[in-house]
């Protein structure tokens, strides 16, 4: 019979790799907390309408990447392709924006039906932060500072590069869109197929095109800077000044527009050269109208980022600096009477915080010792009938030759502490 395989683009994270994941997740959580962000846990499935209304019908994500299905009641639901829309939905639903600011973080799987390749999967993981209720450039700088601290917290030898841009207000984008379309229309036939399509649906996204021919044409395109409204321009200048003050290096990329419709003013992306074609590890920006767009009574300014954990873990894994957490004790019991006692000792050691593995099933002394050796445990606890009758235990140091002691059972923890410390 054939075996069942995982769905394409949806990966298993095996025990060895999950050690790196846990390390990365721990570092991220600590950093989020040091900036006073609090965790929000959100469902993996939402009403399709939520994403259509927030991310935008014309975006790649909603138009072709979502896992959408009807549930048994005929309601259209989707696996979440990102976290921001759910954050806003939950905030509105539970009154989190009512007369208060919020700093939130989330982490978990996201789903997009894309062509799987290195760094691009159909189930992938994001960690993100969202700050609600602040209009000024200081919170934009804070959000960027959080991401910047992550690279340091993980000891990445080379920090990803920060690119920033401003999309201004609605009028900025309207007038820029018109200028861009006017310019690109002259080259319509030389654009790649996707871009030609976007000329009608979502022209700003053409700036994101990876097609070499289109990129060449874009070199002469008008820049959004000239269309920036005065306030957005001041906001952007203040953000740049804050970043300089924080010693965070950046480049201004006038072609950075981001793939989601809800952004205004600040947008940014952290990019690395070390992951091949999928170089963006973290992306975000300001989305001041999203809360209102999703039914909020008021306009609640907001800003945040989403970080691609799969890509970040790949960067960290290549460093091999994650210390292996070794097993402390392997418990071996020979003889039927000894098994009960060995359970008791194993539990006592766990009460004291040691990681303990027990040999389960039947096995000779030799085969059990072999397992102990393979387990990587520092110490083996040996229990035979002699030990049980004299109320003692034997501890064998697995990394030293002939280092074995038999001691009264009451001294077990103390003796183990010593052996671990040595
Ligand atoms: P890309 O241009 O790589 O498609 P995006 O603009 O669609 O990225 P966002 O929606 O901003 O990405 O998501 C933020 C981050 O999540 C990305 O920078 C990336 O690190 C990660 N990410 C997005 N899609 C995937 C995916 N399919 N597989 C793995 N990571 C992803
Ligand atoms: Mg994408």
GROMACS .gro file of C-alpha atoms and ligand atoms in nm:
model
  454
    1UNK     CA    1   0.000   0.000   0.000
    2UNK     CA    2   0.121   0.350  -0.073
    3UNK     CA    3   0.187   0.593   0.211
    4UNK     CA    4   0.011   0.925   0.252
    5UNK     CA    5   0.234   1.229   0.199
    6UNK     CA    6   0.205   1.579   0.339
    7UNK     CA    7   0.031   1.842   0.126
    8UNK     CA    8   0.269   2.017  -0.114
    9UNK     CA    9   0.419   2.329   0.038
   10UNK     CA   10   0.326   2.226   0.391
   11UNK     CA   11   0.626   2.110   0.586
   12UNK     CA   12   0.687   1.898   0.889
   13UNK     CA   13   0.928   2.055   1.134
   14UNK     CA   14   1.122   1.762   1.274
   15UNK     CA   15   1.253   1.749   1.633
   16UNK     CA   16   1.605   1.865   1.553
   17UNK     CA   17   1.485   2.162   1.353
   18UNK     CA   18   1.220   2.252   1.605
   19UNK     CA   19   1.496   2.325   1.854
   20UNK     CA   20   1.599   2.618   1.636
   21UNK     CA   21   1.235   2.724   1.602
   22UNK     CA   22   1.187   2.722   1.977
   23UNK     CA   23   1.500   2.928   2.026
   24UNK     CA   24   1.392   3.185   1.768
   25UNK     CA   25   1.039   3.203   1.909
   26UNK     CA   26   1.174   3.251   2.261
   27UNK     CA   27   1.403   3.536   2.155
   28UNK     CA   28   1.119   3.705   1.968
   29UNK     CA   29   0.877   3.679   2.260
   30UNK     CA   30   1.134   3.823   2.499
   31UNK     CA   31   1.201   4.115   2.268
   32UNK     CA   32   0.830   4.186   2.216
   33UNK     CA   33   0.783   4.192   2.591
   34UNK     CA   34   1.076   4.427   2.648
   35UNK     CA   35   0.890   4.678   2.431
   36UNK     CA   36   0.566   4.619   2.624
   37UNK     CA   37   0.378   4.430   2.351
   38UNK     CA   38   0.128   4.168   2.470
   39UNK     CA   39   0.029   3.848   2.298
   40UNK     CA   40  -0.300   3.804   2.116
   41UNK     CA   41  -0.399   3.454   1.993
   42UNK     CA   42  -0.625   3.447   1.693
   43UNK     CA   43  -0.817   3.179   1.501
   44UNK     CA   44  -0.660   3.023   1.195
   45UNK     CA   45  -0.987   3.047   1.002
   46UNK     CA   46  -1.183   3.368   0.940
   47UNK     CA   47  -1.471   3.474   0.722
   48UNK     CA   48  -1.343   3.530   0.369
   49UNK     CA   49  -1.500   3.874   0.370
   50UNK     CA   50  -1.253   3.990   0.634
   51UNK     CA   51  -0.958   3.947   0.400
   52UNK     CA   52  -1.142   4.072   0.093
   53UNK     CA   53  -1.225   4.395   0.275
   54UNK     CA   54  -0.883   4.451   0.429
   55UNK     CA   55  -0.605   4.309   0.213
   56UNK     CA   56  -0.801   4.405  -0.099
   57UNK     CA   57  -0.977   4.216  -0.379
   58UNK     CA   58  -0.719   4.323  -0.635
   59UNK     CA   59  -0.418   4.188  -0.445
   60UNK     CA   60  -0.240   3.864  -0.530
   61UNK     CA   61  -0.321   3.728  -0.187
   62UNK     CA   62  -0.697   3.762  -0.214
   63UNK     CA   63  -0.725   3.712  -0.588
   64UNK     CA   64  -0.523   3.393  -0.616
   65UNK     CA   65  -0.349   3.277  -0.302
   66UNK     CA   66  -0.618   3.213  -0.042
   67UNK     CA   67  -0.741   2.875   0.076
   68UNK     CA   68  -1.112   2.945   0.059
   69UNK     CA   69  -1.388   2.694   0.119
   70UNK     CA   70  -1.750   2.670   0.221
   71UNK     CA   71  -1.820   2.524   0.560
   72UNK     CA   72  -2.117   2.293   0.619
   73UNK     CA   73  -2.351   2.589   0.648
   74UNK     CA   74  -2.245   2.729   0.315
   75UNK     CA   75  -2.052   3.021   0.464
   76UNK     CA   76  -1.733   3.124   0.281
   77UNK     CA   77  -1.432   3.085   0.510
   78UNK     CA   78  -1.059   3.117   0.448
   79UNK     CA   79  -0.743   2.998   0.614
   80UNK     CA   80  -0.573   3.318   0.724
   81UNK     CA   81  -0.306   3.441   0.481
   82UNK     CA   82  -0.173   3.697   0.733
   83UNK     CA   83  -0.238   3.825   1.085
   84UNK     CA   84  -0.315   4.197   1.070
   85UNK     CA   85  -0.675   4.168   0.951
   86UNK     CA   86  -0.758   3.924   1.233
   87UNK     CA   87  -0.592   4.153   1.486
   88UNK     CA   88  -0.810   4.443   1.379
   89UNK     CA   89  -1.121   4.224   1.368
   90UNK     CA   90  -1.056   4.095   1.720
   91UNK     CA   91  -0.972   4.443   1.849
   92UNK     CA   92  -1.303   4.578   1.719
   93UNK     CA   93  -1.499   4.280   1.842
   94UNK     CA   94  -1.365   4.309   2.197
   95UNK     CA   95  -1.348   4.687   2.226
   96UNK     CA   96  -0.968   4.694   2.248
   97UNK     CA   97  -0.949   5.027   2.065
   98UNK     CA   98  -1.206   5.199   2.280
   99UNK     CA   99  -1.030   5.496   2.444
  100UNK     CA  100  -0.709   5.304   2.468
  101UNK     CA  101  -0.392   5.229   2.282
  102UNK     CA  102  -0.274   4.873   2.221
  103UNK     CA  103   0.058   4.709   2.157
  104UNK     CA  104  -0.004   4.350   2.042
  105UNK     CA  105   0.201   4.061   1.910
  106UNK     CA  106   0.103   3.729   1.752
  107UNK     CA  107   0.276   3.425   1.613
  108UNK     CA  108   0.153   3.130   1.412
  109UNK     CA  109   0.090   2.958   1.082
  110UNK     CA  110  -0.040   3.143   0.773
  111UNK     CA  111  -0.159   2.991   0.447
  112UNK     CA  112  -0.112   3.102   0.088
  113UNK     CA  113  -0.146   2.896  -0.227
  114UNK     CA  114   0.181   3.002  -0.391
  115UNK     CA  115   0.435   2.809  -0.595
  116UNK     CA  116   0.644   2.631  -0.329
  117UNK     CA  117   1.017   2.698  -0.344
  118UNK     CA  118   1.298   2.777  -0.103
  119UNK     CA  119   1.165   3.030   0.149
  120UNK     CA  120   0.814   3.019   0.003
  121UNK     CA  121   0.566   2.767   0.135
  122UNK     CA  122   0.191   2.717   0.145
  123UNK     CA  123   0.183   2.684   0.520
  124UNK     CA  124   0.438   2.925   0.659
  125UNK     CA  125   0.482   3.105   0.988
  126UNK     CA  126   0.476   3.468   1.082
  127UNK     CA  127   0.539   3.661   1.400
  128UNK     CA  128   0.408   4.013   1.401
  129UNK     CA  129   0.344   4.318   1.611
  130UNK     CA  130   0.071   4.580   1.576
  131UNK     CA  131   0.047   4.913   1.757
  132UNK     CA  132  -0.294   5.085   1.763
  133UNK     CA  133  -0.370   5.441   1.858
  134UNK     CA  134  -0.058   5.642   1.778
  135UNK     CA  135  -0.035   5.880   1.483
  136UNK     CA  136   0.322   6.003   1.509
  137UNK     CA  137   0.646   5.880   1.354
  138UNK     CA  138   0.776   5.773   1.698
  139UNK     CA  139   0.570   5.453   1.697
  140UNK     CA  140   0.685   5.376   1.341
  141UNK     CA  141   1.041   5.410   1.466
  142UNK     CA  142   0.962   5.188   1.764
  143UNK     CA  143   0.821   4.913   1.544
  144UNK     CA  144   1.134   4.927   1.330
  145UNK     CA  145   1.352   4.928   1.641
  146UNK     CA  146   1.182   4.608   1.761
  147UNK     CA  147   1.265   4.433   1.435
  148UNK     CA  148   1.618   4.566   1.442
  149UNK     CA  149   1.672   4.428   1.791
  150UNK     CA  150   1.565   4.084   1.669
  151UNK     CA  151   1.867   4.054   1.437
  152UNK     CA  152   2.093   4.142   1.729
  153UNK     CA  153   1.904   3.915   1.970
  154UNK     CA  154   1.965   3.622   1.737
  155UNK     CA  155   2.331   3.718   1.681
  156UNK     CA  156   2.294   3.731   1.305
  157UNK     CA  157   2.645   3.811   1.181
  158UNK     CA  158   2.495   4.027   0.912
  159UNK     CA  159   2.184   4.232   0.980
  160UNK     CA  160   1.928   4.238   0.698
  161UNK     CA  161   1.910   4.576   0.520
  162UNK     CA  162   1.630   4.814   0.598
  163UNK     CA  163   1.442   4.978   0.312
  164UNK     CA  164   1.180   5.242   0.382
  165UNK     CA  165   0.939   5.454   0.183
  166UNK     CA  166   0.631   5.666   0.228
  167UNK     CA  167   0.307   5.609   0.039
  168UNK     CA  168   0.157   5.936   0.165
  169UNK     CA  169  -0.216   5.980   0.201
  170UNK     CA  170  -0.500   5.871  -0.028
  171UNK     CA  171  -0.457   6.171  -0.257
  172UNK     CA  172  -0.086   6.103  -0.285
  173UNK     CA  173  -0.151   5.755  -0.411
  174UNK     CA  174  -0.430   5.871  -0.643
  175UNK     CA  175  -0.222   6.135  -0.812
  176UNK     CA  176   0.083   5.912  -0.822
  177UNK     CA  177  -0.121   5.628  -0.969
  178UNK     CA  178  -0.235   5.860  -1.247
  179UNK     CA  179   0.123   5.973  -1.319
  180UNK     CA  180   0.250   5.617  -1.317
  181UNK     CA  181  -0.023   5.489  -1.546
  182UNK     CA  182   0.037   5.779  -1.785
  183UNK     CA  183   0.407   5.697  -1.796
  184UNK     CA  184   0.371   5.319  -1.826
  185UNK     CA  185   0.098   5.332  -2.090
  186UNK     CA  186   0.362   5.436  -2.343
  187UNK     CA  187   0.543   5.108  -2.274
  188UNK     CA  188   0.238   4.888  -2.233
  189UNK     CA  189   0.343   4.630  -2.490
  190UNK     CA  190   0.689   4.592  -2.337
  191UNK     CA  191   0.562   4.517  -1.988
  192UNK     CA  192   0.542   4.161  -1.858
  193UNK     CA  193   0.199   3.999  -1.870
  194UNK     CA  194   0.122   4.044  -1.500
  195UNK     CA  195   0.218   4.408  -1.506
  196UNK     CA  196   0.007   4.474  -1.814
  197UNK     CA  197  -0.286   4.332  -1.621
  198UNK     CA  198  -0.202   4.543  -1.315
  199UNK     CA  199  -0.194   4.857  -1.521
  200UNK     CA  200  -0.573   4.832  -1.504
  201UNK     CA  201  -0.624   4.676  -1.162
  202UNK     CA  202  -0.342   4.776  -0.927
  203UNK     CA  203  -0.076   4.984  -1.104
  204UNK     CA  204   0.134   5.059  -0.794
  205UNK     CA  205   0.207   4.689  -0.768
  206UNK     CA  206   0.393   4.706  -1.098
  207UNK     CA  207   0.676   4.871  -0.903
  208UNK     CA  208   0.719   4.533  -0.732
  209UNK     CA  209   0.766   4.342  -1.058
  210UNK     CA  210   1.068   4.111  -1.067
  211UNK     CA  211   1.067   4.109  -1.449
  212UNK     CA  212   1.394   4.254  -1.585
  213UNK     CA  213   1.229   4.426  -1.881
  214UNK     CA  214   0.967   4.590  -1.663
  215UNK     CA  215   1.230   4.695  -1.412
  216UNK     CA  216   1.427   4.865  -1.688
  217UNK     CA  217   1.118   5.061  -1.790
  218UNK     CA  218   1.054   5.154  -1.427
  219UNK     CA  219   1.393   5.323  -1.401
  220UNK     CA  220   1.249   5.624  -1.578
  221UNK     CA  221   0.917   5.621  -1.393
  222UNK     CA  222   0.805   5.922  -1.189
  223UNK     CA  223   0.872   5.891  -0.816
  224UNK     CA  224   0.613   5.897  -0.541
  225UNK     CA  225   0.820   6.147  -0.344
  226UNK     CA  226   0.699   6.432  -0.564
  227UNK     CA  227   0.335   6.346  -0.487
  228UNK     CA  228   0.374   6.330  -0.109
  229UNK     CA  229   0.141   6.559   0.085
  230UNK     CA  230   0.305   6.800   0.326
  231UNK     CA  231   0.209   6.614   0.644
  232UNK     CA  232   0.323   6.276   0.516
  233UNK     CA  233   0.644   6.433   0.402
  234UNK     CA  234   0.708   6.578   0.749
  235UNK     CA  235   0.614   6.243   0.906
  236UNK     CA  236   0.865   6.066   0.684
  237UNK     CA  237   1.144   6.315   0.755
  238UNK     CA  238   1.082   6.281   1.129
  239UNK     CA  239   1.094   5.901   1.102
  240UNK     CA  240   1.425   5.920   0.916
  241UNK     CA  241   1.565   6.147   1.187
  242UNK     CA  242   1.452   5.907   1.459
  243UNK     CA  243   1.611   5.612   1.285
  244UNK     CA  244   1.938   5.802   1.261
  245UNK     CA  245   1.916   5.882   1.629
  246UNK     CA  246   1.859   5.512   1.703
  247UNK     CA  247   2.158   5.427   1.484
  248UNK     CA  248   1.945   5.214   1.253
  249UNK     CA  249   2.081   5.227   0.899
  250UNK     CA  250   1.828   5.244   0.614
  251UNK     CA  251   1.794   5.320   0.248
  252UNK     CA  252   1.499   5.493   0.091
  253UNK     CA  253   1.348   5.276  -0.181
  254UNK     CA  254   1.095   5.477  -0.380
  255UNK     CA  255   0.970   5.160  -0.547
  256UNK     CA  256   0.873   4.992  -0.222
  257UNK     CA  257   0.491   4.975  -0.220
  258UNK     CA  258   0.405   4.645  -0.044
  259UNK     CA  259   0.148   4.399  -0.168
  260UNK     CA  260  -0.144   4.480   0.059
  261UNK     CA  261  -0.387   4.760  -0.008
  262UNK     CA  262  -0.423   4.891   0.345
  263UNK     CA  263  -0.091   5.072   0.385
  264UNK     CA  264  -0.046   5.449   0.397
  265UNK     CA  265   0.256   5.666   0.480
  266UNK     CA  266   0.538   5.454   0.621
  267UNK     CA  267   0.621   5.121   0.460
  268UNK     CA  268   0.937   4.920   0.523
  269UNK     CA  269   1.103   4.590   0.449
  270UNK     CA  270   1.409   4.408   0.586
  271UNK     CA  271   1.595   4.224   0.310
  272UNK     CA  272   1.886   3.982   0.316
  273UNK     CA  273   2.108   3.844   0.038
  274UNK     CA  274   2.162   3.519   0.223
  275UNK     CA  275   1.840   3.341   0.132
  276UNK     CA  276   1.850   3.343  -0.247
  277UNK     CA  277   1.550   3.484  -0.428
  278UNK     CA  278   1.321   3.503  -0.122
  279UNK     CA  279   1.515   3.776   0.056
  280UNK     CA  280   1.245   3.965   0.246
  281UNK     CA  281   1.240   3.854   0.609
  282UNK     CA  282   1.019   4.120   0.761
  283UNK     CA  283   0.779   4.377   0.622
  284UNK     CA  284   0.538   4.630   0.756
  285UNK     CA  285   0.408   4.979   0.770
  286UNK     CA  286   0.130   5.211   0.871
  287UNK     CA  287  -0.239   5.138   0.806
  288UNK     CA  288  -0.438   5.424   0.951
  289UNK     CA  289  -0.765   5.353   0.775
  290UNK     CA  290  -0.796   4.977   0.824
  291UNK     CA  291  -0.988   4.988   1.151
  292UNK     CA  292  -1.245   5.220   0.997
  293UNK     CA  293  -1.254   5.013   0.680
  294UNK     CA  294  -1.345   4.708   0.886
  295UNK     CA  295  -1.634   4.883   1.053
  296UNK     CA  296  -1.472   5.080   1.335
  297UNK     CA  297  -1.663   5.395   1.436
  298UNK     CA  298  -1.345   5.595   1.455
  299UNK     CA  299  -1.025   5.624   1.265
  300UNK     CA  300  -0.762   5.445   1.473
  301UNK     CA  301  -0.408   5.496   1.349
  302UNK     CA  302  -0.203   5.178   1.341
  303UNK     CA  303   0.136   5.046   1.243
  304UNK     CA  304   0.309   4.709   1.254
  305UNK     CA  305   0.513   4.441   1.085
  306UNK     CA  306   0.503   4.073   0.995
  307UNK     CA  307   0.816   3.866   1.004
  308UNK     CA  308   0.865   3.546   0.804
  309UNK     CA  309   0.973   3.286   1.059
  310UNK     CA  310   1.065   3.019   0.803
  311UNK     CA  311   1.316   3.256   0.646
  312UNK     CA  312   1.447   3.377   0.980
  313UNK     CA  313   1.491   3.022   1.107
  314UNK     CA  314   1.685   2.938   0.792
  315UNK     CA  315   1.919   3.229   0.861
  316UNK     CA  316   1.970   3.120   1.221
  317UNK     CA  317   2.006   2.748   1.144
  318UNK     CA  318   2.299   2.822   0.913
  319UNK     CA  319   2.486   2.961   1.215
  320UNK     CA  320   2.465   2.643   1.425
  321UNK     CA  321   2.498   2.839   1.746
  322UNK     CA  322   2.197   2.692   1.921
  323UNK     CA  323   2.322   2.496   2.220
  324UNK     CA  324   2.185   2.143   2.227
  325UNK     CA  325   1.990   2.082   2.545
  326UNK     CA  326   2.128   1.749   2.661
  327UNK     CA  327   1.937   1.482   2.844
  328UNK     CA  328   2.047   1.470   3.208
  329UNK     CA  329   1.966   1.119   3.322
  330UNK     CA  330   1.886   0.784   3.162
  331UNK     CA  331   1.721   0.535   3.395
  332UNK     CA  332   1.803   0.166   3.368
  333UNK     CA  333   1.627  -0.098   3.576
  334UNK     CA  334   1.712  -0.466   3.575
  335UNK     CA  335   1.467  -0.711   3.727
  336UNK     CA  336   1.094  -0.695   3.784
  337UNK     CA  337   1.099  -0.561   4.139
  338UNK     CA  338   1.316  -0.268   4.040
  339UNK     CA  339   1.079  -0.110   3.788
  340UNK     CA  340   0.848   0.050   4.046
  341UNK     CA  341   1.141   0.200   4.231
  342UNK     CA  342   1.291   0.338   3.911
  343UNK     CA  343   0.967   0.521   3.831
  344UNK     CA  344   0.982   0.681   4.172
  345UNK     CA  345   1.342   0.800   4.129
  346UNK     CA  346   1.273   0.931   3.779
  347UNK     CA  347   0.979   1.136   3.903
  348UNK     CA  348   1.183   1.273   4.195
  349UNK     CA  349   1.454   1.387   3.957
  350UNK     CA  350   1.196   1.552   3.731
  351UNK     CA  351   1.059   1.730   4.037
  352UNK     CA  352   1.407   1.880   4.071
  353UNK     CA  353   1.407   1.998   3.711
  354UNK     CA  354   1.621   1.730   3.549
  355UNK     CA  355   1.535   1.587   3.207
  356UNK     CA  356   1.500   1.214   3.252
  357UNK     CA  357   1.440   0.932   3.006
  358UNK     CA  358   1.336   0.586   3.118
  359UNK     CA  359   1.408   0.262   2.941
  360UNK     CA  360   1.068   0.117   2.857
  361UNK     CA  361   1.003  -0.246   2.777
  362UNK     CA  362   1.236  -0.538   2.846
  363UNK     CA  363   1.608  -0.543   2.784
  364UNK     CA  364   1.933  -0.684   2.912
  365UNK     CA  365   2.176  -0.462   3.102
  366UNK     CA  366   2.389  -0.447   2.790
  367UNK     CA  367   2.112  -0.335   2.558
  368UNK     CA  368   1.984  -0.080   2.809
  369UNK     CA  369   2.331   0.070   2.851
  370UNK     CA  370   2.360   0.092   2.475
  371UNK     CA  371   2.041   0.296   2.463
  372UNK     CA  372   2.165   0.516   2.745
  373UNK     CA  373   2.480   0.581   2.547
  374UNK     CA  374   2.283   0.671   2.236
  375UNK     CA  375   2.049   0.900   2.428
  376UNK     CA  376   2.329   1.145   2.499
  377UNK     CA  377   2.246   1.148   2.870
  378UNK     CA  378   2.519   1.274   3.101
  379UNK     CA  379   2.446   1.023   3.374
  380UNK     CA  380   2.282   0.682   3.390
  381UNK     CA  381   2.091   0.573   3.695
  382UNK     CA  382   2.131   0.196   3.737
  383UNK     CA  383   1.895  -0.003   3.948
  384UNK     CA  384   1.933  -0.375   4.013
  385UNK     CA  385   1.798  -0.603   4.282
  386UNK     CA  386   2.103  -0.530   4.503
  387UNK     CA  387   2.035  -0.159   4.496
  388UNK     CA  388   1.668  -0.205   4.575
  389UNK     CA  389   1.729  -0.432   4.871
  390UNK     CA  390   1.993  -0.199   5.017
  391UNK     CA  391   1.797   0.117   4.933
  392UNK     CA  392   2.077   0.255   4.720
  393UNK     CA  393   2.129   0.368   4.361
  394UNK     CA  394   2.418   0.348   4.120
  395UNK     CA  395   2.508   0.652   3.911
  396UNK     CA  396   2.733   0.613   3.611
  397UNK     CA  397   2.892   0.912   3.441
  398UNK     CA  398   2.853   0.851   3.068
  399UNK     CA  399   3.133   1.082   2.953
  400UNK     CA  400   3.405   0.953   3.187
  401UNK     CA  401   3.564   0.611   3.205
  402UNK     CA  402   3.511   0.412   3.529
  403UNK     CA  403   3.326   0.694   3.696
  404UNK     CA  404   3.055   0.507   3.881
  405UNK     CA  405   2.931   0.531   4.239
  406UNK     CA  406   2.676   0.346   4.449
  407UNK     CA  407   2.521   0.571   4.710
  408UNK     CA  408   2.227   0.570   4.955
  409UNK     CA  409   1.907   0.659   4.769
  410UNK     CA  410   1.849   0.964   4.991
  411UNK     CA  411   2.166   1.121   4.845
  412UNK     CA  412   2.052   1.081   4.484
  413UNK     CA  413   1.974   1.444   4.406
  414UNK     CA  414   2.281   1.580   4.585
  415UNK     CA  415   2.513   1.336   4.410
  416UNK     CA  416   2.359   1.411   4.072
  417UNK     CA  417   2.398   1.785   4.128
  418UNK     CA  418   2.767   1.727   4.185
  419UNK     CA  419   2.812   1.511   3.878
  420UNK     CA  420   2.631   1.761   3.657
  421UNK     CA  421   2.839   2.048   3.792
  422UNK     CA  422   3.174   1.872   3.740
  423LIG     P1  423   0.691   3.818  -0.086
  423LIG     O1  424   0.722   3.941  -0.165
  423LIG     O2  425   0.814   3.739  -0.048
  423LIG     O3  426   0.582   3.734  -0.148
  423LIG     P2  427   0.493   3.940   0.077
  423LIG     O4  428   0.503   4.084   0.047
  423LIG     O5  429   0.385   3.859   0.015
  423LIG     O6  430   0.634   3.869   0.052
  423LIG     P3  431   0.403   3.981   0.348
  423LIG     O7  432   0.263   3.952   0.320
  423LIG     O8  433   0.443   4.121   0.375
  423LIG     O9  434   0.493   3.918   0.234
  423LIG    O10  435   0.455   3.891   0.466
  423LIG     C1  436   0.562   3.929   0.552
  423LIG     C2  437   0.673   3.828   0.549
  423LIG    O11  438   0.622   3.695   0.557
  423LIG     C3  439   0.754   3.826   0.421
  423LIG    O12  440   0.852   3.926   0.423
  423LIG     C4  441   0.816   3.688   0.423
  423LIG    O13  442   0.930   3.686   0.506
  423LIG     C5  443   0.707   3.605   0.486
  423LIG     N1  444   0.631   3.532   0.384
  423LIG     C6  445   0.531   3.578   0.305
  423LIG     N2  446   0.482   3.480   0.226
  423LIG     C7  447   0.553   3.368   0.255
  423LIG     C8  448   0.549   3.233   0.208
  423LIG     N3  449   0.463   3.193   0.116
  423LIG     N4  450   0.639   3.146   0.262
  423LIG     C9  451   0.726   3.185   0.357
  423LIG     N5  452   0.734   3.309   0.406
  423LIG    C10  453   0.648   3.402   0.356
  424LIG    MG1  454   0.370   3.731  -0.153
   0.00000   0.00000   0.00000
